[in-house]
mmCIF file of C-alpha atoms in Angstrom:
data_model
loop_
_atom_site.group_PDB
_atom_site.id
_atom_site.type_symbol
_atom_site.label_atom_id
_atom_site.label_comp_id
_atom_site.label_asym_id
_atom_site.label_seq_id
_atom_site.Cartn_x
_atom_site.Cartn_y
_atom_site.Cartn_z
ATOM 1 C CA UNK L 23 -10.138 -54.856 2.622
ATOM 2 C CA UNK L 24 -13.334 -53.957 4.133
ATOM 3 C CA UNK L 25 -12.875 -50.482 3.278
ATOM 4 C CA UNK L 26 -12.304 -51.250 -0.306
ATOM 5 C CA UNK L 27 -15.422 -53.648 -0.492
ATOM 6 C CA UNK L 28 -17.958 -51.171 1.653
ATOM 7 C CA UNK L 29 -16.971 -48.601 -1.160
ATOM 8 C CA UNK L 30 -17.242 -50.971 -3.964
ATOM 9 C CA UNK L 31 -20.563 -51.917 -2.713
ATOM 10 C CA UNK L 32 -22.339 -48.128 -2.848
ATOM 11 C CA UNK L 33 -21.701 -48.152 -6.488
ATOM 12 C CA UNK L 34 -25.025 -48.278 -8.807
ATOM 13 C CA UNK L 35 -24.659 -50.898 -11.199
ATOM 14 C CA UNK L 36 -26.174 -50.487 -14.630
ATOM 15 C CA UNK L 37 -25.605 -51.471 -18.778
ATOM 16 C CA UNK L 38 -25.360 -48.257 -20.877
ATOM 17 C CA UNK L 39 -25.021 -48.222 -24.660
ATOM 18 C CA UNK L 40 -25.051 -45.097 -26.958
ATOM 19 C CA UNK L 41 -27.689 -46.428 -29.443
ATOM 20 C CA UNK L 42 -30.714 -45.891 -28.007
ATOM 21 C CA UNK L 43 -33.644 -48.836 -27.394
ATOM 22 C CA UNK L 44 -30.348 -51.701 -28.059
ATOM 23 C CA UNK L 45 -31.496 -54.808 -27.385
ATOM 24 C CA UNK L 46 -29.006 -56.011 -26.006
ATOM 25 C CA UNK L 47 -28.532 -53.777 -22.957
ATOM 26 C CA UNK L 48 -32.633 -55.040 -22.584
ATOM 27 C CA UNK L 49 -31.294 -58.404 -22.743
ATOM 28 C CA UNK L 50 -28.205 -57.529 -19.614
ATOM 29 C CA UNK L 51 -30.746 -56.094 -17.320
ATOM 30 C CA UNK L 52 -33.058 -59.169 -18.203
ATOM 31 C CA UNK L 53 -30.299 -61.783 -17.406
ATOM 32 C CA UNK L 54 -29.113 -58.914 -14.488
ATOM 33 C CA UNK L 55 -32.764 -59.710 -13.024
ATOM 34 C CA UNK L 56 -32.920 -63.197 -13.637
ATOM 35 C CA UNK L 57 -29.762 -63.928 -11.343
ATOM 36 C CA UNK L 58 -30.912 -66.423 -8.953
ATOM 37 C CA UNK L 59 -28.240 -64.260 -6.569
ATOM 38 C CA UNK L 60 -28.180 -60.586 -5.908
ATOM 39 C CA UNK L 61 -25.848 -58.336 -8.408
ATOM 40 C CA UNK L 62 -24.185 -56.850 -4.546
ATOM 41 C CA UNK L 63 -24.015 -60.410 -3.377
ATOM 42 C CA UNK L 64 -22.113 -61.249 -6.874
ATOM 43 C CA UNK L 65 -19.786 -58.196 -6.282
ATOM 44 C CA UNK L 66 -19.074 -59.332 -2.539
ATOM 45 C CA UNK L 67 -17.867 -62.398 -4.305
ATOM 46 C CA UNK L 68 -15.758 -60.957 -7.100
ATOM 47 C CA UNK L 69 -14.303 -58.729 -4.240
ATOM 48 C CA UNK L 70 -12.305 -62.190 -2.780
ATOM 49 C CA UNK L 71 -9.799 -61.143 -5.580
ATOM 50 C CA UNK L 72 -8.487 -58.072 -3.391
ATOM 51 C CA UNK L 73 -6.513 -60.576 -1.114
ATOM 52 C CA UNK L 74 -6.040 -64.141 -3.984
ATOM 53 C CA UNK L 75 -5.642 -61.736 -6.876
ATOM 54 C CA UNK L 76 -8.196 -63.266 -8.726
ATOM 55 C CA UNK L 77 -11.801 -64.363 -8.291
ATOM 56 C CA UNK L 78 -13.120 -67.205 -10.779
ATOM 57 C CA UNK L 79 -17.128 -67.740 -11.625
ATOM 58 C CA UNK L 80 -18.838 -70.507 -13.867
ATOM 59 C CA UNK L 81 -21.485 -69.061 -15.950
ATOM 60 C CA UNK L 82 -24.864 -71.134 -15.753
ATOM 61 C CA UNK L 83 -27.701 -70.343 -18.289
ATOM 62 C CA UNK L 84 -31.061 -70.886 -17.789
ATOM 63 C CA UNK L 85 -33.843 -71.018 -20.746
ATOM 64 C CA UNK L 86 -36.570 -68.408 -19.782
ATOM 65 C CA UNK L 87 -39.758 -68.317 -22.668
ATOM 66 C CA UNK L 88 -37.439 -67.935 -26.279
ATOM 67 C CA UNK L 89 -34.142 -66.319 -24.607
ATOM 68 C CA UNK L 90 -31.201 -67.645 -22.774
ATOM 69 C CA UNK L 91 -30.220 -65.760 -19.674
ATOM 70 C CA UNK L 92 -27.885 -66.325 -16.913
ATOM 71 C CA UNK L 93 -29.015 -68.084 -13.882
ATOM 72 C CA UNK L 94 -25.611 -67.498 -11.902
ATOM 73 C CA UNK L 95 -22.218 -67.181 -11.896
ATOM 74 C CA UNK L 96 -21.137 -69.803 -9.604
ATOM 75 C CA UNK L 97 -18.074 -68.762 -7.749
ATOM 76 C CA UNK L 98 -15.451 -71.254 -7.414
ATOM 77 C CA UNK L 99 -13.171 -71.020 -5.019
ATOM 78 C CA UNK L 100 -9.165 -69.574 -5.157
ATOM 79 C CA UNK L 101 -8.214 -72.786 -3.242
ATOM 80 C CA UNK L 102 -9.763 -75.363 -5.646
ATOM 81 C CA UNK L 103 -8.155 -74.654 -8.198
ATOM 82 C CA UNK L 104 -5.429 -76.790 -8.828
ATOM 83 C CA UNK L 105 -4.253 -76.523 -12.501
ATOM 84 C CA UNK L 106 -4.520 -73.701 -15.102
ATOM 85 C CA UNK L 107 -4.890 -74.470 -18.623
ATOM 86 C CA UNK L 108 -2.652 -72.223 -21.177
ATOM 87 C CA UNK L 109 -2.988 -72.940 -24.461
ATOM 88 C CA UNK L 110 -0.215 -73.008 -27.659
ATOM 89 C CA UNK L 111 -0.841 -69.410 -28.344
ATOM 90 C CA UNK L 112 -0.708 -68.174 -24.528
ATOM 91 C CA UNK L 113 -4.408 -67.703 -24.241
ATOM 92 C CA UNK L 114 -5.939 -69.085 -21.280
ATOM 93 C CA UNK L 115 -8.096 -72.510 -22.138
ATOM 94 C CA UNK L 116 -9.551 -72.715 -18.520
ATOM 95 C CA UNK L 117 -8.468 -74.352 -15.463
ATOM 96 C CA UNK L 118 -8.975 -77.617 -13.599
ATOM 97 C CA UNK L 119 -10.669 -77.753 -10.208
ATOM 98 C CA UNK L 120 -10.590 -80.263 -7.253
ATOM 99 C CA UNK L 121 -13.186 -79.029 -5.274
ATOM 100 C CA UNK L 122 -15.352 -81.032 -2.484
ATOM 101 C CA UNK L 123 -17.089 -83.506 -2.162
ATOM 102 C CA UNK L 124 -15.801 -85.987 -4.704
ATOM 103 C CA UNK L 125 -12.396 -84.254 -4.983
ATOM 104 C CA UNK L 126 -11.981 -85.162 -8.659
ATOM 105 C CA UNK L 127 -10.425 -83.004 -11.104
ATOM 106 C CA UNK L 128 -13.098 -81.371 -13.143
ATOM 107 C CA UNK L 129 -11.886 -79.281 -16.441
ATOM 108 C CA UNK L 130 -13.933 -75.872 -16.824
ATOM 109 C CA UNK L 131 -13.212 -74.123 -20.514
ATOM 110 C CA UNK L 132 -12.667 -70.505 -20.357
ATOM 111 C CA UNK L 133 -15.885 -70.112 -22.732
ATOM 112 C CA UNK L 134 -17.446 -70.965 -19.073
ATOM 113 C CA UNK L 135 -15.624 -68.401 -17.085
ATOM 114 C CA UNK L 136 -15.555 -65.401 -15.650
ATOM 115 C CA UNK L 137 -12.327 -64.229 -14.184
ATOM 116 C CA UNK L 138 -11.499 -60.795 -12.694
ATOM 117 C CA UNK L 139 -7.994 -60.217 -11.457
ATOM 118 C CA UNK L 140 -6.372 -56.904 -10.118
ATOM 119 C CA UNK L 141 -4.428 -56.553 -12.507
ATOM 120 C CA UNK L 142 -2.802 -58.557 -15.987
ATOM 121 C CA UNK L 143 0.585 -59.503 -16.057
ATOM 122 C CA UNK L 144 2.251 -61.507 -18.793
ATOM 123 C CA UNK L 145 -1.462 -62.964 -19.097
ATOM 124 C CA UNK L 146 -1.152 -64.089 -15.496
ATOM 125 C CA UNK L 147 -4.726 -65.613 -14.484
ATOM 126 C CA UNK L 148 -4.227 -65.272 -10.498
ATOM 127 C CA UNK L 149 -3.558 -61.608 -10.893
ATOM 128 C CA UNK L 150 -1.563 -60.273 -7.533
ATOM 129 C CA UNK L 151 -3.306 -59.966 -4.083
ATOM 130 C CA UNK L 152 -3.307 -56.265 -3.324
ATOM 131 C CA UNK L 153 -2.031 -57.395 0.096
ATOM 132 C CA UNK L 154 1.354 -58.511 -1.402
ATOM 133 C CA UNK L 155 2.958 -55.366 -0.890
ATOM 134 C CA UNK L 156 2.259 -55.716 3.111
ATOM 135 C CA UNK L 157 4.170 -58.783 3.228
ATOM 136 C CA UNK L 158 7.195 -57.438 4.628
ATOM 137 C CA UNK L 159 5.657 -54.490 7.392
ATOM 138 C CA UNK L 160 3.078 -57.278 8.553
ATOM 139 C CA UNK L 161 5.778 -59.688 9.016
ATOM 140 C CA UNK L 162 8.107 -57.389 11.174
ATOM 141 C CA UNK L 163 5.195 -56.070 12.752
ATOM 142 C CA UNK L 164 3.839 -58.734 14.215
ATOM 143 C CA UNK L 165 7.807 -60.471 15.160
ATOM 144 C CA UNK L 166 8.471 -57.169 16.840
ATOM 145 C CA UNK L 167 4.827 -57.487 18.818
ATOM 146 C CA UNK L 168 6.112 -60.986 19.785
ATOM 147 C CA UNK L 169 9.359 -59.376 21.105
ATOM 148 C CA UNK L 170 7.779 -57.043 22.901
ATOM 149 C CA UNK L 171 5.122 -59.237 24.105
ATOM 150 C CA UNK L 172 8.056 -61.906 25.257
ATOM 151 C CA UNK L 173 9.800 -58.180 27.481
ATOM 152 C CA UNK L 174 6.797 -57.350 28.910
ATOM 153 C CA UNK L 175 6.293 -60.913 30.017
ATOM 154 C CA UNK L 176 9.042 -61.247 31.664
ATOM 155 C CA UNK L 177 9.364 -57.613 33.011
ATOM 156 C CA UNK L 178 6.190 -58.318 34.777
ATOM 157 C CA UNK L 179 7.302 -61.779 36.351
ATOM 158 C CA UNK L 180 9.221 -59.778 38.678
ATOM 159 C CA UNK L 181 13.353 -60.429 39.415
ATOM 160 C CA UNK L 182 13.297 -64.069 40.990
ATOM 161 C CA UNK L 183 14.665 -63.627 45.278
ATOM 162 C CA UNK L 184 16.506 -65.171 47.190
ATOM 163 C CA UNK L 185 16.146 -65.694 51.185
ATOM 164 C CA UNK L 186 18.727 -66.838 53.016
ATOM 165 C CA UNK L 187 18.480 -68.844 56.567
ATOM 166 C CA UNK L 188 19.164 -66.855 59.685
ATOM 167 C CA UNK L 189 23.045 -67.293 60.218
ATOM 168 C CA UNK L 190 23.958 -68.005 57.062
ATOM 169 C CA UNK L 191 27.173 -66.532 55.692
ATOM 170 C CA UNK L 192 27.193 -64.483 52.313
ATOM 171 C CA UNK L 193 31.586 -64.533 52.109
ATOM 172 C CA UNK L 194 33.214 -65.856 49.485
ATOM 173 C CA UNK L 195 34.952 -68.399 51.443
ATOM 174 C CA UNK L 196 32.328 -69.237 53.771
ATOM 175 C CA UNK L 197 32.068 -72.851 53.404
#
């Protein structure tokens, strides 16, 4: 995972458009700059969808002079969200979060959103952790470090000894 975000991280970041002078790429670099959090801190967060699947941010705005820009794009977290919204025609409507510290289920409309997700799959908002795959190696890996760990244990305890009394008599029918 590391790997994956240190590589994601080198990447310059910029708006390109083939009409020259557009407005609105001046307006993305504008609301780019206005972010009240780093672009590469932004990307760290979107990069929490490697291992959920997904990563989910509410867009604030912010009036600066005439325009409307962003402020942030709050990230809420994988684990507070506890109900996703489809609507009738299979689009996604948003989601509800229970989130700390009131813990009361607060609707956010996809119009609000920002959701990245590995990959799309029958319209799937949680995407699929790119970890998912592991599942099975990690699991036998770490039983069979267990095992191990268990053999060496009790290789290492030594085979338990007995000493018997001067005298005594090993026969079987010694009494």
């Amino acid at each position: 995972l590391m790997a994956y975000e240190q590589a994601i991280r080198q990447v310059s970041w910029e708006f390109n458009s083939d009409t020259e002078n557009d407005a609105r790429i001046e307006l993305l670099n504008e609301s780019k700059d206005a972010l009240t959090t780093s672009w590469n801190d932004h990307i760290t967060e979107v990069l929490t969808m490697l291992p959920f699947g997904f990563s989910v941010f509410e867009i604030v705005y912010q009036r600066v002079g005439s325009k409307i820009l962003w402020r942030k794009f709050a990230p809420r977290g994988q684990n507070t969200v506890y109900q996703w919204r489809i609507d009738d025609d299979g689009g996604l409507g948003g989601f509800t979060q229970i989130s700390p510290p009131t813990y009361r289920p607060t609707f956010l409309p996809v119009e609000k959103l920002i959701l990245y997700r590995t990959r799309v799959e029958r319209n799937n908002p949680e995407g699929r952790s790119i970890l998912r795959s592991a599942w099975i190696p990690y699991y036998y890996a770490k039983h069979i470090q267990q095992i191990e760990a268990i053999g060496i244990e009790r290789d290492l305890a030594g085979m338990p000894m007995v000493r018997l009394p001067e005298g005594a008599d090993t026969a079987e029918n010694a009494n």
